[in-house]
mmCIF file of N, CA and C in Angstrom:
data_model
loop_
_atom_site.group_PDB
_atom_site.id
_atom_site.type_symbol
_atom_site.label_atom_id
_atom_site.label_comp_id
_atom_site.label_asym_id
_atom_site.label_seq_id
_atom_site.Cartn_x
_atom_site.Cartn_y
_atom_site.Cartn_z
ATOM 1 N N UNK A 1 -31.440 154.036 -31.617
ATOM 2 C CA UNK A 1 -32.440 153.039 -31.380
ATOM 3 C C UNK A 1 -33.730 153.737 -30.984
ATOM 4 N N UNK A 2 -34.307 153.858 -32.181
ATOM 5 C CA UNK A 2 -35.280 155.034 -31.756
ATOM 6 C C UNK A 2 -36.720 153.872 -31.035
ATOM 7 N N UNK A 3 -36.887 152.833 -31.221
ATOM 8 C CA UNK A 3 -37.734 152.097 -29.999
ATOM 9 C C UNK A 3 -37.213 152.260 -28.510
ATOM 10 N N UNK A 4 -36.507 152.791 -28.073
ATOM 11 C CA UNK A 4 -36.285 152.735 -27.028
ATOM 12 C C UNK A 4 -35.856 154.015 -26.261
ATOM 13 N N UNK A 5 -36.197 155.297 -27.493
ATOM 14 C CA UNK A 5 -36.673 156.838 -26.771
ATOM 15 C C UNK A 5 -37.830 157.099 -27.423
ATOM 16 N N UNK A 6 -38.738 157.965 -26.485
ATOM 17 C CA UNK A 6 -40.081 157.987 -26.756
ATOM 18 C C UNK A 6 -40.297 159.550 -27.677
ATOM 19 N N UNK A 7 -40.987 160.017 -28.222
ATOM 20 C CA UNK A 7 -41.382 160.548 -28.938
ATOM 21 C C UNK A 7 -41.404 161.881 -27.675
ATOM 22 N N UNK A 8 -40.671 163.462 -27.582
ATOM 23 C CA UNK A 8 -41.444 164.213 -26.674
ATOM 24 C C UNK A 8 -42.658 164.673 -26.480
ATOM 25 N N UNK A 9 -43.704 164.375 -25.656
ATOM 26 C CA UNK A 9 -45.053 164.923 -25.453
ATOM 27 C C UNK A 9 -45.341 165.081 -24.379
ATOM 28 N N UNK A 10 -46.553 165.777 -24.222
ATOM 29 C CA UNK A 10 -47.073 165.760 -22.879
ATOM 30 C C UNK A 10 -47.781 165.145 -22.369
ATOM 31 N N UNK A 11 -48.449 164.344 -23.454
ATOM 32 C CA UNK A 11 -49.501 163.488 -22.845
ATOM 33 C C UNK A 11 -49.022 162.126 -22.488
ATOM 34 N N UNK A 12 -49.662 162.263 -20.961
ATOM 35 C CA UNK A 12 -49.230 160.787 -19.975
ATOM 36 C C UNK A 12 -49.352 159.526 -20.726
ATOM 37 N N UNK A 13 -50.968 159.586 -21.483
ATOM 38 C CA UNK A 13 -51.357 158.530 -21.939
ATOM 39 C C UNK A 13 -50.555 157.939 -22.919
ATOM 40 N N UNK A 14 -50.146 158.541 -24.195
ATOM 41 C CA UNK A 14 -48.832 158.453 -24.552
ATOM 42 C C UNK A 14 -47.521 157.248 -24.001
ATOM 43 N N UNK A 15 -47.160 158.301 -22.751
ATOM 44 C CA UNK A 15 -46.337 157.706 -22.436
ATOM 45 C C UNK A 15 -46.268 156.611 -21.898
ATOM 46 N N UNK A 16 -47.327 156.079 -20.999
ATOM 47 C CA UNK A 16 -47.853 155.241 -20.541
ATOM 48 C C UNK A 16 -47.762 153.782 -21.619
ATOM 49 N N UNK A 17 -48.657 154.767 -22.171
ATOM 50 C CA UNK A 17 -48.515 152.986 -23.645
ATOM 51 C C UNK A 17 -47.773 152.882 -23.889
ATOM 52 N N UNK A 18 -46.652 153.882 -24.401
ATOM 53 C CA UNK A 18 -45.262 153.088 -24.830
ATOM 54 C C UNK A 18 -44.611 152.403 -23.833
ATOM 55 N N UNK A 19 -44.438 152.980 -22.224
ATOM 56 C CA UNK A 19 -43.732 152.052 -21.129
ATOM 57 C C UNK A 19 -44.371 150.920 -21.226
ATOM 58 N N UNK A 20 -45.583 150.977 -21.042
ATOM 59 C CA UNK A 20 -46.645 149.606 -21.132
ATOM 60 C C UNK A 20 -45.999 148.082 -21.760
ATOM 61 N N UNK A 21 -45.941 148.700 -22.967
ATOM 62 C CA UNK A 21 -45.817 147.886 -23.929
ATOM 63 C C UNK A 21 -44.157 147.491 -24.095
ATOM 64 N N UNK A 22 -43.308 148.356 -24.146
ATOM 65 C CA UNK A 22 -42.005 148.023 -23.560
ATOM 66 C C UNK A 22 -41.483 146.809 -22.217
ATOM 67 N N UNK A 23 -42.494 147.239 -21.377
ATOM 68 C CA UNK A 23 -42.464 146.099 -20.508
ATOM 69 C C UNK A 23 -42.449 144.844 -20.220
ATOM 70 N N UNK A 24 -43.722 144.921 -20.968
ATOM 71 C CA UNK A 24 -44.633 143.282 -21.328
ATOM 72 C C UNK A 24 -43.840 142.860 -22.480
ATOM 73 N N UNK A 25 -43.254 143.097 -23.198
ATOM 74 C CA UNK A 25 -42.454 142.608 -23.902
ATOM 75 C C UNK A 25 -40.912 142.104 -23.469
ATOM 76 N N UNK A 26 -40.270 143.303 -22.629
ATOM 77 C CA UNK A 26 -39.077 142.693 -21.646
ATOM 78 C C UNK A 26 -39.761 141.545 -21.099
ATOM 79 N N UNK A 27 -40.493 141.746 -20.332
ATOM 80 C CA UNK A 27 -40.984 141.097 -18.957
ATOM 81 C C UNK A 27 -40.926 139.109 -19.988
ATOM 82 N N UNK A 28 -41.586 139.282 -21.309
ATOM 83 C CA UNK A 28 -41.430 137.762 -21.427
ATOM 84 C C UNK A 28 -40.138 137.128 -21.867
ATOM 85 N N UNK A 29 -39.681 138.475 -22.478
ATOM 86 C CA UNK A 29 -38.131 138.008 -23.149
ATOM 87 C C UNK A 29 -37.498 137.577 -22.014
ATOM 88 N N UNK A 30 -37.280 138.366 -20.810
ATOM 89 C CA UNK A 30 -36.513 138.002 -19.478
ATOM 90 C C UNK A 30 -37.291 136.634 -19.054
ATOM 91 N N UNK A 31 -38.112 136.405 -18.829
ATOM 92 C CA UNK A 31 -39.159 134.713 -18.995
ATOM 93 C C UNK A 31 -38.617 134.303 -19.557
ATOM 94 N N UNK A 32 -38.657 134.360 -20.867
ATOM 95 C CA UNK A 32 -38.030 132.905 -21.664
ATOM 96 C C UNK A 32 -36.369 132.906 -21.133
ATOM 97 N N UNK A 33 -35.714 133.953 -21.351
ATOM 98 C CA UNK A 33 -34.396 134.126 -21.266
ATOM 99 C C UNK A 33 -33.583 132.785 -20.028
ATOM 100 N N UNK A 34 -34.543 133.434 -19.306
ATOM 101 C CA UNK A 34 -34.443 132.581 -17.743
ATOM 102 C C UNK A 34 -34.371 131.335 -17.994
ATOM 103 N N UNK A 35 -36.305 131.025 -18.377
ATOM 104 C CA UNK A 35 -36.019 129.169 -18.555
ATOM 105 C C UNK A 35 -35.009 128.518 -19.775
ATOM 106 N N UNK A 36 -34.509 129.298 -20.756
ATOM 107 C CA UNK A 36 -33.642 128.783 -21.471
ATOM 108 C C UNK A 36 -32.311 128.906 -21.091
ATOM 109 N N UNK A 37 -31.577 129.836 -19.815
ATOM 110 C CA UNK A 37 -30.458 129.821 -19.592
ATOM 111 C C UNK A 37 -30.401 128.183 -18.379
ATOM 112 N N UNK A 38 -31.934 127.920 -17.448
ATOM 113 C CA UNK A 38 -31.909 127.100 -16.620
ATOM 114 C C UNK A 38 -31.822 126.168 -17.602
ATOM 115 N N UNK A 39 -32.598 125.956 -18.492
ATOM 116 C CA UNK A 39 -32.291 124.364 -19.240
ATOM 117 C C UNK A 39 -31.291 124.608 -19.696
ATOM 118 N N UNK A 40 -29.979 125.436 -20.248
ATOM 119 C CA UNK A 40 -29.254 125.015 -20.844
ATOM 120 C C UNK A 40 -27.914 124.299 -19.570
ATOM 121 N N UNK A 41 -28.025 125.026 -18.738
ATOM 122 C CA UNK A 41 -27.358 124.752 -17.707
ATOM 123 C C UNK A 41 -27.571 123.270 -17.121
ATOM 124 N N UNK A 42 -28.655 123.154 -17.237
ATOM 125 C CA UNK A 42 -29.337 121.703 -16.864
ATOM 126 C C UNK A 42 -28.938 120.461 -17.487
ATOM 127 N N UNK A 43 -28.895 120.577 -19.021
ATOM 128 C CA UNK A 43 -28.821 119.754 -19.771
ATOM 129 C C UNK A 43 -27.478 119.562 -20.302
ATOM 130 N N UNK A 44 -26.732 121.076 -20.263
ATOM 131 C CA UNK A 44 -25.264 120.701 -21.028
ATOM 132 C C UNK A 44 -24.299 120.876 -20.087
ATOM 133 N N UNK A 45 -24.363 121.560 -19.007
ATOM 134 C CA UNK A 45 -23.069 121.658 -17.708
ATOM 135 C C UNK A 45 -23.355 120.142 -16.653
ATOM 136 N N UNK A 46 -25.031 119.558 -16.860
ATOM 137 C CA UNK A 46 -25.502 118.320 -16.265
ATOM 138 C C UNK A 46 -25.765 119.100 -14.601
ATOM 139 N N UNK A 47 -25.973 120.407 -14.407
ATOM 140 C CA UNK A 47 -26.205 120.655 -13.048
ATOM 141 C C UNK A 47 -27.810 120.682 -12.818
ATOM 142 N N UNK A 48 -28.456 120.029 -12.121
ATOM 143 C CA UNK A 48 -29.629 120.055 -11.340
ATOM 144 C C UNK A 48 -30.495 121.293 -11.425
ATOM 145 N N UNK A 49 -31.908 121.125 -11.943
ATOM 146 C CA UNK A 49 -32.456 122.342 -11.727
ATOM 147 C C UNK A 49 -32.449 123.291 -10.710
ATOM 148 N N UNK A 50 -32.478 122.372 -9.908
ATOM 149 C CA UNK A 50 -32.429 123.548 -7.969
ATOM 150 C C UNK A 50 -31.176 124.118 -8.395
ATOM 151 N N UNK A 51 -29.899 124.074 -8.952
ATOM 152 C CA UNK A 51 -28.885 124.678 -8.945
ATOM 153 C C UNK A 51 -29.150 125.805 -9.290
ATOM 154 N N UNK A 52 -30.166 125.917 -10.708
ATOM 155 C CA UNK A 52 -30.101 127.139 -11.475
ATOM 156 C C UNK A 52 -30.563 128.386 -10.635
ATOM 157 N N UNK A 53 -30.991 128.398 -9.729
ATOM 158 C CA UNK A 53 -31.543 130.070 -9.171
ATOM 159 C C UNK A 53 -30.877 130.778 -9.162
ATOM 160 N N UNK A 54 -29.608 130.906 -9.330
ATOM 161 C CA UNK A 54 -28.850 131.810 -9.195
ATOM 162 C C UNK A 54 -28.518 132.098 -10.757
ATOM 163 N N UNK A 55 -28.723 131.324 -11.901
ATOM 164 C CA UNK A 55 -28.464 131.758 -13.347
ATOM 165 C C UNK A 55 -29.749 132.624 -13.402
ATOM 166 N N UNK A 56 -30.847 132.245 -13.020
ATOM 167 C CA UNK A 56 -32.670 132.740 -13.343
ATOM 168 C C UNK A 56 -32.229 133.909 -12.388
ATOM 169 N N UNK A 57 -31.938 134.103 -11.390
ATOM 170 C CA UNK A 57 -31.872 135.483 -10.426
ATOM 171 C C UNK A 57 -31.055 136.247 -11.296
ATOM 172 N N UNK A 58 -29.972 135.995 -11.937
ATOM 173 C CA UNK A 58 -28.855 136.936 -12.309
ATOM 174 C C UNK A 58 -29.816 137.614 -13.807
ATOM 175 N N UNK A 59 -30.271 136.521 -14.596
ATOM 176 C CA UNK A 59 -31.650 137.013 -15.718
ATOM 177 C C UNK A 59 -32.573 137.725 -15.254
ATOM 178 N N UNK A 60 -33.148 137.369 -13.916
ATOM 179 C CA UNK A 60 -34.080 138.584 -13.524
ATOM 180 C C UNK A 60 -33.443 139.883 -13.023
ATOM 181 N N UNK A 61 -31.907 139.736 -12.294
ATOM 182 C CA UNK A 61 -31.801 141.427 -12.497
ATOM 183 C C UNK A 61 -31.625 141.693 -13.424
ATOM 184 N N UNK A 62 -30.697 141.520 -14.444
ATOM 185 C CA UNK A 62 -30.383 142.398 -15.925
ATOM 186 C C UNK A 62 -32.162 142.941 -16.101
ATOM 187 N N UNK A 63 -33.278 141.791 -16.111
ATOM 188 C CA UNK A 63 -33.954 142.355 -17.056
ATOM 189 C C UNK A 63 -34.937 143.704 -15.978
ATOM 190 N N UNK A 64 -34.653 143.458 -14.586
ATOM 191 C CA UNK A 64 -35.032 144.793 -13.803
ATOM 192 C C UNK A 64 -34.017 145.797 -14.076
ATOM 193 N N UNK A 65 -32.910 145.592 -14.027
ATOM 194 C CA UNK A 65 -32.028 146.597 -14.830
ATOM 195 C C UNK A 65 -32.562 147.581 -16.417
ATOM 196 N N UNK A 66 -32.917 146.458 -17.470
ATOM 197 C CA UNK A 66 -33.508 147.221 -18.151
ATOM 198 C C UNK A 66 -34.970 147.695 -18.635
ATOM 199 N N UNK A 67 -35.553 147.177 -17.315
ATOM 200 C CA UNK A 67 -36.894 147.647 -17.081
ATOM 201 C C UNK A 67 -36.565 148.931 -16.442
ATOM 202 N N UNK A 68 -35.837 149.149 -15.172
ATOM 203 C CA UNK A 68 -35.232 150.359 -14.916
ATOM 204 C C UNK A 68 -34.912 151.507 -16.163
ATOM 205 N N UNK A 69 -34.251 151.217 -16.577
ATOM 206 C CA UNK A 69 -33.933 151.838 -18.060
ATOM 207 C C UNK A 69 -34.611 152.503 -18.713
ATOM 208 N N UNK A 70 -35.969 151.867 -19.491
ATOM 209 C CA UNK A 70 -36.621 152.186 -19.331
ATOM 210 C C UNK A 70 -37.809 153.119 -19.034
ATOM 211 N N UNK A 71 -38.123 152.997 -17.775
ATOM 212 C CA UNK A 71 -38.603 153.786 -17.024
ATOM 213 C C UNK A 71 -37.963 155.240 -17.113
ATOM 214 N N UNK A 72 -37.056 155.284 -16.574
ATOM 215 C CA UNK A 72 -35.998 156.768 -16.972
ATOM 216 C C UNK A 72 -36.268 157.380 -17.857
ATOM 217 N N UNK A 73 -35.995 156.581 -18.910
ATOM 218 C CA UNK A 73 -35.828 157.293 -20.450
ATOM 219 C C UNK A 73 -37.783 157.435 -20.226
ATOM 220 N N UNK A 74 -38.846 157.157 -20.253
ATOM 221 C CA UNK A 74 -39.810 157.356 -20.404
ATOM 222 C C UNK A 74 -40.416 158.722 -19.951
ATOM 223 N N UNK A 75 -39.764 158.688 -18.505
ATOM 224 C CA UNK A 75 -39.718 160.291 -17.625
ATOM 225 C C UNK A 75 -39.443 161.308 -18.321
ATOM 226 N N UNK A 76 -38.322 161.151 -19.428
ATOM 227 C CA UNK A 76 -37.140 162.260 -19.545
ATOM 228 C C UNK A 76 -38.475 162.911 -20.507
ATOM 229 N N UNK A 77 -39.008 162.262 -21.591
ATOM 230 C CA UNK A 77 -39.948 163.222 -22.555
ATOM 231 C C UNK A 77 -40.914 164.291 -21.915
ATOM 232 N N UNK A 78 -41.223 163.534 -20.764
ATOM 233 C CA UNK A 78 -42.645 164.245 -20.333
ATOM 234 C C UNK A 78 -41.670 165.763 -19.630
ATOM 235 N N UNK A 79 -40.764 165.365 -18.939
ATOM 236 C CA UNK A 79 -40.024 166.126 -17.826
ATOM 237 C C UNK A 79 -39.726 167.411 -18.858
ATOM 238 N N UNK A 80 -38.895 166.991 -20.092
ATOM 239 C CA UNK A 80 -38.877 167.770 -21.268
ATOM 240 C C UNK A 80 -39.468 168.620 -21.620
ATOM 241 N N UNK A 81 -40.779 168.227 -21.986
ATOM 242 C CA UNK A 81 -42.352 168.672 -22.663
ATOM 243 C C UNK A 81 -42.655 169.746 -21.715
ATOM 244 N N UNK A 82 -42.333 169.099 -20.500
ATOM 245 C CA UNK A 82 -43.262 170.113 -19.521
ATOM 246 C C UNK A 82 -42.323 171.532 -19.493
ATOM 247 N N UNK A 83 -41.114 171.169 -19.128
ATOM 248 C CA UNK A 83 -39.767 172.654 -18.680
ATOM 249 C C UNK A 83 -40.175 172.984 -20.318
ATOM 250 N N UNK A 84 -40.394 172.928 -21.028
ATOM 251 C CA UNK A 84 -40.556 173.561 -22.766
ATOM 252 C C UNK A 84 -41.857 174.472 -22.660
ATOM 253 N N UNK A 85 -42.923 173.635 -21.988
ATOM 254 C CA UNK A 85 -44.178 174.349 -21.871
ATOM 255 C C UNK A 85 -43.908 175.399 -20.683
ATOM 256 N N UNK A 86 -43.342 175.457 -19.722
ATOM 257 C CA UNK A 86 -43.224 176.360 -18.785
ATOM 258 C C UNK A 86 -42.500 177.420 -19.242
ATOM 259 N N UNK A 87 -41.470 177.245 -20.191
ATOM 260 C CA UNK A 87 -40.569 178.412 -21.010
ATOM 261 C C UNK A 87 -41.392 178.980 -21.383
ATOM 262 N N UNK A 88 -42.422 178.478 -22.021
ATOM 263 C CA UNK A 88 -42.906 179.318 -23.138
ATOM 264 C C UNK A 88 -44.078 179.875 -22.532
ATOM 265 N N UNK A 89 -44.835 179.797 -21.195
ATOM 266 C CA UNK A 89 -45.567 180.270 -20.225
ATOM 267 C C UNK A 89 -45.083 181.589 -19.607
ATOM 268 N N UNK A 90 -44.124 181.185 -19.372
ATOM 269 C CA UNK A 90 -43.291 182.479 -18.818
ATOM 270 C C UNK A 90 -42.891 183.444 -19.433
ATOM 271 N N UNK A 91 -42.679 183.201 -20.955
ATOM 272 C CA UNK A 91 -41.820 184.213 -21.821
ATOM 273 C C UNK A 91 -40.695 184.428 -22.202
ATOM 274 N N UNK A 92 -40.067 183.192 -21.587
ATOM 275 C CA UNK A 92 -38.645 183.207 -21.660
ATOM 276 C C UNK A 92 -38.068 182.085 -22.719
ATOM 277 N N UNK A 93 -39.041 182.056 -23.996
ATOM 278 C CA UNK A 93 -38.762 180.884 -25.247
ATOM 279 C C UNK A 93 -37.946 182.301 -25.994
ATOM 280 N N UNK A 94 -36.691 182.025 -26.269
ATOM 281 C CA UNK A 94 -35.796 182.726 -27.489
ATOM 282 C C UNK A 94 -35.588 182.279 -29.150
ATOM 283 N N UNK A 95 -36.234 183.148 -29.940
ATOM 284 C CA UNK A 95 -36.382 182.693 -31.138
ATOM 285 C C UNK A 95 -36.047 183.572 -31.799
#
């Protein structure tokens, strides 16, 4: 799933936009996700909106879960890029 590892580089900016944009895109899917798990709950189990916070809470962790996710994998390129550039600073790249 190559949308969801970033390209290795060094540049922040880079990386930045791709987390960016990864986000804001979770961030509405987990939105809608939410109000469509509360209405479905609402309308077909017949339980009360006040009930749902706990279906909308359990949607907002998964999607901090894979906002977490994420984030990680976004680190790993730069973290990469950089120990690659320091090899090869030092002298110690084998080819």
């Amino acid at each position: 799933m190559a949308a969801f590892t970033p390209e290795p580089t060094a540049s922040t900016f880079d990386l930045a936009n791709w987390l960016f944009v990864r986000l804001v895109v979770l961030a509405v899917l987990t939105f809608y996700a939410a109000i469509v798990v509360s209405e479905l709950l609402s309308s077909v189990v017949g339980v009360g909106l006040e009930r749902t916070v706990f279906a909308r809470a359990a949607v907002y962790l998964i999607g901090l879960w894979f906002a977490l996710q994420l984030w990680f994998e976004a680190t790993r390129p730069r973290r990469n890029a950089r120990s690659e550039r320091e090899r090869r600073q030092s002298g110690q790249c084998y080819r």
